[in-house]
Short mmCIF file of C-alpha atoms in Angstrom, two decimals:
data_model
loop_
_atom_site.label_atom_id
_atom_site.label_comp_id
_atom_site.label_asym_id
_atom_site.label_seq_id
_atom_site.Cartn_x
_atom_site.Cartn_y
_atom_site.Cartn_z
CA GLN A 282 -32.67 30.84 84.41
CA PRO A 283 -36.21 29.19 85.71
CA ALA A 284 -39.20 28.79 83.01
CA ALA A 285 -41.91 31.57 83.88
CA ALA A 286 -44.74 30.54 84.93
CA ARG A 287 -48.01 30.04 82.03
CA GLY A 288 -49.56 33.08 81.79
CA THR A 289 -47.65 35.70 83.74
CA PRO A 290 -46.63 39.54 82.81
CA LYS A 291 -43.40 37.41 83.26
CA THR A 292 -44.09 34.95 79.86
CA ALA A 293 -45.58 38.09 78.11
CA ARG A 294 -42.23 39.91 79.20
CA ARG A 295 -39.86 36.73 78.05
CA LEU A 296 -42.03 36.14 74.72
CA PHE A 297 -42.07 39.97 73.45
CA ALA A 298 -38.44 40.01 74.13
CA MET A 299 -37.91 37.07 71.99
CA SER A 300 -40.07 38.85 68.99
CA GLN A 301 -38.64 40.98 66.40
CA THR A 302 -40.02 44.40 64.37
CA ILE A 303 -42.35 43.92 62.48
CA ALA A 304 -40.79 45.69 59.27
CA GLY A 305 -39.85 42.92 56.02
CA THR A 306 -42.17 40.53 58.09
CA LEU A 307 -45.10 38.30 57.75
CA ALA A 308 -46.93 40.40 60.53
CA GLU A 309 -46.13 43.97 58.29
CA ARG A 310 -47.69 41.70 55.52
CA TYR A 311 -51.10 40.57 57.27
CA LEU A 312 -51.35 43.81 59.10
CA ALA A 313 -50.98 45.85 55.20
CA GLY A 314 -53.11 42.98 53.72
CA ARG A 315 -55.95 44.56 56.56
CA GLY A 316 -54.74 48.22 55.31
CA ILE A 317 -53.84 48.35 58.57
CA LEU A 318 -49.74 50.54 57.91
CA LEU A 319 -47.83 51.49 60.96
CA ALA A 320 -45.08 53.01 62.15
CA VAL A 321 -42.11 51.68 62.52
CA ARG A 322 -41.85 53.95 66.10
CA GLU A 323 -44.71 51.33 67.25
CA ARG A 324 -43.34 49.19 70.04
CA ALA A 325 -46.38 47.81 70.97
CA VAL A 326 -46.36 45.63 68.27
CA ARG A 327 -43.99 42.79 67.14
CA PHE A 328 -43.44 39.30 65.11
CA HIS A 329 -42.72 36.30 66.27
CA PRO A 330 -41.36 33.36 63.78
CA GLY A 331 -42.06 30.62 65.65
CA CYS A 332 -44.62 30.86 68.54
CA TYR A 333 -46.09 28.29 69.90
CA TYR A 334 -49.60 26.84 69.33
CA ARG A 335 -51.38 23.94 71.10
CA ASP A 336 -54.67 22.35 70.51
CA LEU A 337 -56.59 23.01 73.29
CA VAL A 338 -59.15 20.16 72.45
CA THR A 339 -56.05 17.75 70.55
CA GLY A 340 -53.13 19.05 73.32
CA GLU A 341 -51.13 18.90 69.68
CA THR A 342 -48.05 21.82 70.48
CA ARG A 343 -47.06 23.15 66.70
CA ALA A 344 -44.95 26.71 66.06
CA LEU A 345 -46.28 29.50 63.97
CA PRO A 346 -45.59 32.91 62.85
CA ALA A 347 -47.21 35.27 64.93
CA LEU A 348 -47.60 39.32 65.33
CA ILE A 349 -47.88 39.75 69.08
CA ALA A 350 -48.75 42.76 70.48
CA ALA A 351 -48.04 44.24 74.02
CA VAL A 352 -50.81 44.44 76.50
CA THR A 353 -49.09 47.24 78.93
CA ASP A 354 -50.09 49.36 81.96
CA LEU A 355 -49.85 53.53 81.48
CA ASP A 356 -46.13 53.43 82.75
CA GLY A 357 -45.68 50.78 80.06
CA ARG A 358 -44.59 47.86 81.49
CA ILE A 359 -45.67 44.95 79.67
CA THR A 360 -48.07 43.04 81.92
CA GLY A 361 -49.40 40.64 78.99
CA LEU A 362 -50.09 39.54 75.65
CA GLN A 363 -51.86 39.33 72.57
CA ARG A 364 -50.78 36.90 69.42
CA THR A 365 -52.53 36.10 66.49
CA TRP A 366 -50.93 33.48 64.55
CA LEU A 367 -50.20 33.54 60.66
CA ASP A 368 -50.51 31.22 58.03
CA PRO A 369 -46.98 30.42 57.15
CA GLY A 370 -48.20 31.05 53.64
CA GLY A 371 -48.84 34.00 54.25
CA ASN A 372 -53.24 33.98 53.54
CA GLY A 373 -54.32 35.96 56.94
CA LYS A 374 -54.74 34.07 59.98
CA ALA A 375 -53.39 30.33 60.80
CA HIS A 376 -56.17 27.62 59.55
CA VAL A 377 -56.79 27.13 63.43
CA ASN A 378 -59.88 26.74 65.82
CA ASP A 379 -58.47 29.92 67.89
CA PRO A 380 -55.87 31.96 65.87
CA ARG A 381 -55.67 34.48 68.62
CA ARG A 382 -55.39 34.23 72.04
CA SER A 383 -54.25 36.57 74.97
CA LEU A 384 -52.51 35.79 78.20
CA GLY A 385 -51.14 38.21 81.40
CA HIS A 386 -52.64 40.26 82.98
CA LEU A 387 -55.02 42.28 80.91
CA LEU A 388 -57.30 44.13 83.08
CA GLY A 389 -56.76 47.65 83.42
CA ASN A 390 -54.43 47.42 80.67
CA GLY A 391 -54.53 47.47 77.22
CA ILE A 392 -52.50 47.83 73.65
CA TRP A 393 -51.64 51.25 73.55
CA LEU A 394 -50.58 52.39 70.60
CA GLY A 395 -48.96 56.66 70.60
CA LEU A 396 -49.40 56.07 74.33
CA ASN A 397 -46.06 58.33 75.77
CA PRO A 398 -45.55 56.67 79.34
CA GLY A 399 -46.19 59.35 82.36
CA ALA A 400 -47.49 62.12 80.22
CA PRO A 401 -50.74 63.37 80.13
CA VAL A 402 -53.01 62.16 77.60
CA PRO A 403 -55.90 64.80 76.68
CA VAL A 404 -57.94 63.27 74.49
CA LEU A 405 -57.61 59.22 73.58
CA ALA A 406 -59.72 56.17 72.02
CA ALA A 407 -60.29 53.66 73.37
CA GLY A 408 -61.89 49.96 72.28
CA GLU A 409 -62.34 46.12 72.26
CA GLY A 410 -60.28 44.79 69.37
CA PHE A 411 -56.92 45.84 68.43
CA GLU A 412 -56.77 45.66 64.34
CA THR A 413 -60.10 48.07 65.03
CA MET A 414 -58.06 50.45 67.22
CA ALA A 415 -54.89 50.15 64.79
CA SER A 416 -57.57 50.72 61.66
CA LEU A 417 -58.25 53.82 63.33
CA ARG A 418 -54.11 54.74 64.25
CA THR A 419 -54.03 54.45 60.52
CA VAL A 420 -56.32 57.17 59.46
CA MET A 421 -55.21 59.13 62.80
CA PRO A 422 -51.41 58.21 63.62
CA ALA A 423 -51.07 61.11 66.23
CA LEU A 424 -54.25 59.62 67.79
CA PRO A 425 -53.50 57.24 70.91
CA VAL A 426 -55.31 54.27 71.22
CA ALA A 427 -56.06 51.73 73.32
CA ALA A 428 -57.52 47.74 73.08
CA ALA A 429 -58.30 46.36 75.44
CA THR A 430 -58.83 42.85 73.86
CA SER A 431 -62.27 42.29 75.35
CA ALA A 432 -65.76 44.20 76.08
CA ASN A 433 -64.76 43.39 79.97
CA HIS A 434 -61.46 44.66 80.07
CA LEU A 435 -62.51 47.40 77.88
CA ALA A 436 -65.08 48.27 80.83
CA GLY A 437 -62.27 48.46 83.41
CA LEU A 438 -59.73 50.27 81.07
CA ILE A 439 -57.72 52.59 83.15
CA PHE A 440 -57.82 56.43 81.84
CA PRO A 441 -53.73 57.88 81.70
CA PRO A 442 -53.58 61.39 83.82
CA GLY A 443 -55.05 64.80 81.82
CA CYS A 444 -57.54 62.57 79.46
CA ARG A 445 -60.78 65.08 78.96
CA ARG A 446 -61.90 63.44 76.35
CA LEU A 447 -62.46 59.64 75.76
CA TYR A 448 -63.66 58.52 71.86
CA ILE A 449 -65.13 54.10 72.51
CA ALA A 450 -65.56 52.62 68.86
CA ALA A 451 -68.20 51.21 68.73
CA ASP A 452 -68.65 47.03 68.86
CA ALA A 453 -72.32 45.37 67.71
CA ASP A 454 -72.39 42.90 69.81
CA ALA A 455 -74.10 42.90 73.54
CA ALA A 456 -71.09 42.60 75.33
CA GLY A 457 -69.49 45.30 73.18
CA ARG A 458 -72.20 47.75 74.47
CA HIS A 459 -72.29 46.42 77.53
CA GLY A 460 -68.21 47.26 77.52
CA ILE A 461 -68.87 50.96 76.29
CA GLU A 462 -72.03 51.91 79.18
CA ARG A 463 -69.75 50.91 81.56
CA LEU A 464 -66.91 52.43 80.59
CA SER A 465 -68.62 55.73 80.01
CA GLN A 466 -69.72 55.77 82.95
CA ARG A 467 -67.15 55.26 84.78
CA ALA A 468 -65.44 58.22 82.89
CA GLY A 469 -67.90 60.41 83.59
CA GLU A 470 -67.10 59.79 87.19
CA ALA A 471 -64.09 61.17 86.15
CA GLY A 472 -64.48 64.28 84.52
CA ILE A 473 -63.78 62.38 81.15
CA ALA A 474 -66.17 63.78 78.05
CA THR A 475 -67.38 60.38 76.21
CA LEU A 476 -68.58 60.46 72.71
CA VAL A 477 -69.24 57.06 70.59
CA LEU A 478 -67.42 56.31 67.30
CA ARG A 479 -69.69 54.50 64.81
CA PRO A 480 -68.47 52.72 61.87
CA GLN A 481 -70.10 52.33 58.25
CA LEU A 482 -69.91 48.67 58.22
CA GLY A 483 -68.97 46.31 60.77
CA ASP A 484 -66.42 47.48 62.34
CA PHE A 485 -63.87 49.71 61.53
CA ASN A 486 -61.25 47.57 60.21
CA ASP A 487 -64.28 46.62 57.61
CA ASP A 488 -64.55 50.24 56.78
CA LEU A 489 -60.50 50.50 55.84
CA ARG A 490 -60.36 47.32 53.97
CA HIS A 491 -63.90 48.10 51.94
CA LEU A 492 -64.13 52.01 51.77
CA GLY A 493 -60.89 52.89 51.86
CA PRO A 494 -58.53 55.20 54.57
CA ILE A 495 -60.68 58.66 52.82
CA ARG A 496 -64.22 57.82 53.45
CA LEU A 497 -63.38 56.23 56.51
CA ALA A 498 -61.44 59.86 57.73
CA ALA A 499 -64.18 61.27 56.21
CA SER A 500 -66.89 59.14 58.89
CA LEU A 501 -65.14 59.92 61.42
CA GLY A 502 -64.63 63.52 60.61
CA ASP A 503 -68.27 63.99 61.31
CA GLN A 504 -68.38 62.28 64.36
CA LEU A 505 -65.10 64.26 66.23
CA VAL A 506 -65.02 67.82 67.99
CA PRO A 507 -64.54 70.44 65.30
CA GLU A 508 -61.43 70.80 66.97
CA ASP A 509 -60.25 66.90 67.01
CA ALA A 510 -60.86 66.08 64.19
CA ARG A 511 -58.70 69.95 63.05
CA HIS A 512 -55.80 68.12 65.39
CA PHE A 513 -56.37 64.53 63.98
CA LEU A 514 -57.06 63.70 61.04
CA PRO A 515 -55.11 64.69 57.86
CA SER A 516 -55.97 68.15 56.06
CA GLY A 517 -57.59 68.01 51.95
#
C-alpha cells in the first residue's frame, strides 16, 4: 500500500500497529523508573524498538526506541499519537533536542487511560501531560483519565457521555492555567462540575517519584469529593 501522508491519523494508526505491548520492554522500564505502573490492559500505550527520529536542525534521521501513546476520540479510534524517544541504554529519555513529539489530529481528543468507548464516564480526570495523568492512574487505577498533550488541546477536550464531574490536573505555567480556565468554562456550560487537583511539588509525577504513592494518594484524598475518594483511592 502507498505510504500514509506524514502526520495524518493514518500515519498514526500505521505506526501504532507496528508497535508492541510494553510488557518486558524498555518502555515499561522507563515508566517504572518514573514510578508509573500501568495495567497490561491499557491499550493506549505501546513500544516501538526503532522509531525514526529526525533532527529538525541537521535533518539527520535515526532509529531510536520509543514509548508510543495513542491519541483517540471517544469511540476509541486513533486520531494521532505521541512519541517519547528513549535512551537505548535505559537512562530515561533519549538525549536529543526534543525527545517528545505528537502527530495527527489532537484537538478534542486525548491519550485515554481507562476509557471504555461509548460507555458513560460519570467522573474523570484530565490534564496536559501523559506522565502526569499516568501518575494519577497509578494511584487511582479505577479512574478514567485523559492527557490532552498541550494546554490548548486541554482547553478543547471533548467530554465523554454521562460526565458529571471533572477533575483537572493543575499545571503551574501560564499556558496551563489558560487551559484549565477554558476547560472549566466549557465544562460549566455543559453542566459538569469541575475541581482542580494541585500537586505538592512541580507536577503529579514529581509527587509520585519523590513523595511516593501513599503520600500522593493522601494528598489527593484531601482534594477529591468524599464519595470519589472512597471509590477511587485504595482503602488503608
